[in-house]
XYZ file of C-alpha atoms in Angstrom:
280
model
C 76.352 84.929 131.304
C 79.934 85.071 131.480
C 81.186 81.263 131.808
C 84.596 80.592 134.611
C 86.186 77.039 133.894
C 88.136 75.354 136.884
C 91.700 76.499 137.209
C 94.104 74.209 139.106
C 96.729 75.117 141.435
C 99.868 74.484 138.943
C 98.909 76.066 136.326
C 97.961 79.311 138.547
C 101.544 79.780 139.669
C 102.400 81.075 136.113
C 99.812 83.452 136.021
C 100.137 86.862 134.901
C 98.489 89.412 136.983
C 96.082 90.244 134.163
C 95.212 86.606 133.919
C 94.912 86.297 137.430
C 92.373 88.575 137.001
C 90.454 87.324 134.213
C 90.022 83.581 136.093
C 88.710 84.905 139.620
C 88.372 87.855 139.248
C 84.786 89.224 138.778
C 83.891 93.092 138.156
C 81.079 95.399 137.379
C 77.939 93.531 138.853
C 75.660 96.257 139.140
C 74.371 97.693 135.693
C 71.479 99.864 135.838
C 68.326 97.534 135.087
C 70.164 94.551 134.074
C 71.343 90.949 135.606
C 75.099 90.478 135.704
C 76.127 86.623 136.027
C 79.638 84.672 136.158
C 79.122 81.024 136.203
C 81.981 79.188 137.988
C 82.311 75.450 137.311
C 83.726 75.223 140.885
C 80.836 73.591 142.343
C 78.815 75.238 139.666
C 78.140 78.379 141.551
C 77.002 81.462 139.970
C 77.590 84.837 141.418
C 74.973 87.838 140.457
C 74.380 91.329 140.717
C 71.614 93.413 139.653
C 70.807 97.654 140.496
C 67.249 98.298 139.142
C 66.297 101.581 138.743
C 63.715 102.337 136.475
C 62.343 98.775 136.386
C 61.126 96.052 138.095
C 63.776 93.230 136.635
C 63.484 89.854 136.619
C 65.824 87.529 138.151
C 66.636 85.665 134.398
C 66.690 88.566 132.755
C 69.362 88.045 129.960
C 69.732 84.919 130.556
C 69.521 81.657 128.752
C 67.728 79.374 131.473
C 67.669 76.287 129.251
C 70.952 76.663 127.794
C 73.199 77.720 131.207
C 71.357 74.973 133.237
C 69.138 72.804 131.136
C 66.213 73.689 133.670
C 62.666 75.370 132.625
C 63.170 78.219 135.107
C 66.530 79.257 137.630
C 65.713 78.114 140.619
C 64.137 75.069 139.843
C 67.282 73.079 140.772
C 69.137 75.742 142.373
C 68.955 77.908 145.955
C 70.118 81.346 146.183
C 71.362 83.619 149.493
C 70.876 87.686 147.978
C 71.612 90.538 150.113
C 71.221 94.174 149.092
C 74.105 96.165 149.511
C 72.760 99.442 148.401
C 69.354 101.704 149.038
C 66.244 100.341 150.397
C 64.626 98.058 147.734
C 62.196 94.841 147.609
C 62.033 91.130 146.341
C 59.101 89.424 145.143
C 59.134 86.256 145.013
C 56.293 83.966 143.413
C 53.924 86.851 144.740
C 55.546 87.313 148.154
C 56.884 90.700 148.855
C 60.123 90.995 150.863
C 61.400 94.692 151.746
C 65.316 95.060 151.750
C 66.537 97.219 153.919
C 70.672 97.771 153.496
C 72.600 94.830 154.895
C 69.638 92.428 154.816
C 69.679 89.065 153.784
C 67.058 87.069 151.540
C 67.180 82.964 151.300
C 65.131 81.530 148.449
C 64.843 77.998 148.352
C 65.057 75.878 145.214
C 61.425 75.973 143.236
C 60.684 79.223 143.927
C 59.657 80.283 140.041
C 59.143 84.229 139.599
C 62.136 86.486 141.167
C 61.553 90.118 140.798
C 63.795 92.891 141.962
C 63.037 96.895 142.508
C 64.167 100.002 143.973
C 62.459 102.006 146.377
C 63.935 105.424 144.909
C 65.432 105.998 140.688
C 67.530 108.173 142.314
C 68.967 105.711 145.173
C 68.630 102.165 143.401
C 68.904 99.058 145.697
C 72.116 96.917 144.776
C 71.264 92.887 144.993
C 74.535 90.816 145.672
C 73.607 87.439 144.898
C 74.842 83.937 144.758
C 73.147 80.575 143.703
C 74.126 76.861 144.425
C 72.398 74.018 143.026
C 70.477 72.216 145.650
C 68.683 68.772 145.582
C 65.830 69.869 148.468
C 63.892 72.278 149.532
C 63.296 74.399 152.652
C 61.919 77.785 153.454
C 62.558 81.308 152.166
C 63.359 83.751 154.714
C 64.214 87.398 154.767
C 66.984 87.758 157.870
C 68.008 90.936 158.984
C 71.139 91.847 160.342
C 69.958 91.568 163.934
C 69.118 87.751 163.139
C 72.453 86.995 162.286
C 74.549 84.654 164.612
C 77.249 86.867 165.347
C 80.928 85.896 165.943
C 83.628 88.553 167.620
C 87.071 87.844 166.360
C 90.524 89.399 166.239
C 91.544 91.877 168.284
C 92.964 95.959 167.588
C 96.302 94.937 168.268
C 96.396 92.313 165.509
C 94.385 94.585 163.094
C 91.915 92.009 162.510
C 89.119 93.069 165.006
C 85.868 92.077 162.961
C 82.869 90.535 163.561
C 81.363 87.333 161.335
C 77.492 87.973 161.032
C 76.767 84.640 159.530
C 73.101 84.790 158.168
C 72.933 81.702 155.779
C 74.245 79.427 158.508
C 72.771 75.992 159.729
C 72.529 78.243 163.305
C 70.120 80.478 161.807
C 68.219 77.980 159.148
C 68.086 75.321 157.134
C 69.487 75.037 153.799
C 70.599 72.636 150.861
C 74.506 73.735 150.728
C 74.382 77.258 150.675
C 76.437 78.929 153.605
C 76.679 83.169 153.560
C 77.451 86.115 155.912
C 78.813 88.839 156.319
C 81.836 90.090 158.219
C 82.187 93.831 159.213
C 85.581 94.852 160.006
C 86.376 97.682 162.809
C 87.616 101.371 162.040
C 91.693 100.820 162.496
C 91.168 96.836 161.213
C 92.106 95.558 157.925
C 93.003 92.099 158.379
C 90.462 89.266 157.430
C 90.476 85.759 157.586
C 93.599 84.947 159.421
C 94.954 82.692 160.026
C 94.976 82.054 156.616
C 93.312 78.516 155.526
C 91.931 76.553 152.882
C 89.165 73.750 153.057
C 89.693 71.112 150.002
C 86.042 70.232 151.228
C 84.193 73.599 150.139
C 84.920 76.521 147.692
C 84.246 80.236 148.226
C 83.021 83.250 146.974
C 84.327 86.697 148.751
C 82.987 90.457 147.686
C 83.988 93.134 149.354
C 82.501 96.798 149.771
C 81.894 100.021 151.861
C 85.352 100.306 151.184
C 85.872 104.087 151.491
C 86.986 106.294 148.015
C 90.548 105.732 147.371
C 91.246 102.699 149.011
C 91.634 98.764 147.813
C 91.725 95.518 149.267
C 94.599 92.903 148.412
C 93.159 89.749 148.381
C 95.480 87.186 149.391
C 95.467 83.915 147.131
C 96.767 80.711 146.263
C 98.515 77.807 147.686
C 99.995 78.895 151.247
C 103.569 78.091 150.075
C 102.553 79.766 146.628
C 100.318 82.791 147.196
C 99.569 85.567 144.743
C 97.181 88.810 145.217
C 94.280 90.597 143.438
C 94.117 94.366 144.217
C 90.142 94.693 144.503
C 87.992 97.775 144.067
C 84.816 98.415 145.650
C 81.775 96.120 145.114
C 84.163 93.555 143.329
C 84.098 89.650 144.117
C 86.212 87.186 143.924
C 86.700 83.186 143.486
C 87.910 81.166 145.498
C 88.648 77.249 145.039
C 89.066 74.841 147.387
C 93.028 74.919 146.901
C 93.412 78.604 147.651
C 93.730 80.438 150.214
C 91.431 83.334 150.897
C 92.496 86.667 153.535
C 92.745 90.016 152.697
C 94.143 93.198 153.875
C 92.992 96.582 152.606
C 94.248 100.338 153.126
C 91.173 100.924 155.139
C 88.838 99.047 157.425
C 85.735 97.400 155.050
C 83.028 95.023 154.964
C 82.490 91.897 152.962
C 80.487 88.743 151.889
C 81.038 85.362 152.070
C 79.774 82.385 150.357
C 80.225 78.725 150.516
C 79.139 75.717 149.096
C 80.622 71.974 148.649
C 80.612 68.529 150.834
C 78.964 70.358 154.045
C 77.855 73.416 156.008
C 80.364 73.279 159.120
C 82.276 76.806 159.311
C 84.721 75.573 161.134
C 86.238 72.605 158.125
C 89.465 74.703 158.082
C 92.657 73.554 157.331
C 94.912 76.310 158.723
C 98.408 77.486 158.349
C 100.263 78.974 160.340
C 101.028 82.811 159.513
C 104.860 82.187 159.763
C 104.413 79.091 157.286
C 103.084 81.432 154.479
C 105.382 81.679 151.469
């Protein structure tokens, strides 16, 4: 499991672009049969992937349980949000079979011991975006579709920002320990996100983005919002994002991503925003 220490705002604005990218940046998540894990010490949240094809893989596979977390098992202290970005697939959790369907959305709550992923189809594998916060209760797991989602219209065609926020993970939808996700789907002529831009110093983030078409990239805008730097971003790549920074985006085509939050509390709307003409 690749291991992210905390990076603070000063020493960020001397940054290279290729050390930019080694801090927050986080690539190549889906490797046929295998777990993929970066472990950020911001808020100790750990971003997965995992594309089985040929197997039915395990949720610690390749991993050192004991050692990354000092627990017997990786959800014993932790929750988890996991959608599937990819072909139809399934979950099984302690025994309980969830089918994935593209775009949905699986919560497991902390305790839950066995986590076992599969494709439907070898030749169209599922693709399981995940990411785990530690939690100190539990609650329910719960497969929500997209049609489940509370759903948020934003932005508008002449701004180039006109998107809607699907959030899924959401204290309007269920309960959870910290974990916030969703998913906001950006309209054909739209590449804007997340403006105005903001931070919240209460909460950190986690952003992927994908069904970005072949050819195109997302900047991701980061940073302080007097001192703001990019990462070009490819398909199915995600990003870090501490409390400090920043987080928009604009890419040369319309595309979809994922958010996910965790920190002090679960209200979206903890945003302190800056204006766009304040932005250095």
């Amino acid at each position: 499991m690749d291991i992210r220490y905390s990076a603070n705002q000063r020493d960020v604005k001397r940054y290279t672009t290729q050390e930019l990218r080694d801090e927050f940046l986080i690539q190549n998540l889906y490797q046929p049969d295998r777990v993929t894990a970066v472990y950020s010490h911001v808020d100790r949240m750990v971003t997965l992937g995992c594309m089985p094809v040929h197997e039915t893989v395990s949720i610690d596979k390749g991993i050192d349980v004991w050692a990354s977390f000092g627990t017997n098992y990786f959800l014993e202290r932790r929750e988890i949000g996991i959608f599937n970005i990819g072909a139809p697939g399934e979950i099984r959790v302690d025994g309980t079979v969830y089918p994935m369907g593209n775009k949905d959305c699986l919560y497991i709550t902390r305790g839950a011991k066995e986590v076992l992923f599969s494709s439907d189809s070898p030749e169209a594998p599922a693709k399981f975006y995940m990411v785990s916060a530690p939690a100190h209760c539990s609650y329910e797991t719960r497969l929500i579709k997209l049609a489940d989602a509370a759903k948020r219209p934003l932005g508008s065609m002449e701004t180039s920002n006109k998107r809607v926020i699907n959030q899924f993970i959401h204290p309007d939808v269920l309960p959870t320990c910290q974990l916030s996700m969703g998913m906001t789907v950006l309209e054909p002529g739209s590449v804007w996100n997340t403006m105005p831009a903001h931070t919240h110093e209460r909460r950190m983030e986690i952003y992927t983005y994908f069904d970005i078409p072949e050819g195109n990239v997302v900047f991701h805008m980061m940073g302080e919002g007097q001192e703001t730097r990019h990462i070009v971003m490819h398909n199915e790549e995600a990003v870090i994002s501490p409390s400090w920074s920043i987080h928009a985006g604009a890419g040369t085509s319309n595309y979809t991503f994922i958010w996910a939050m965790g920190g002090e509390n679960q209200a979206f709307d903890d945003m302190d925003n800056i204006d766009i003409p304040d932005l250095r």
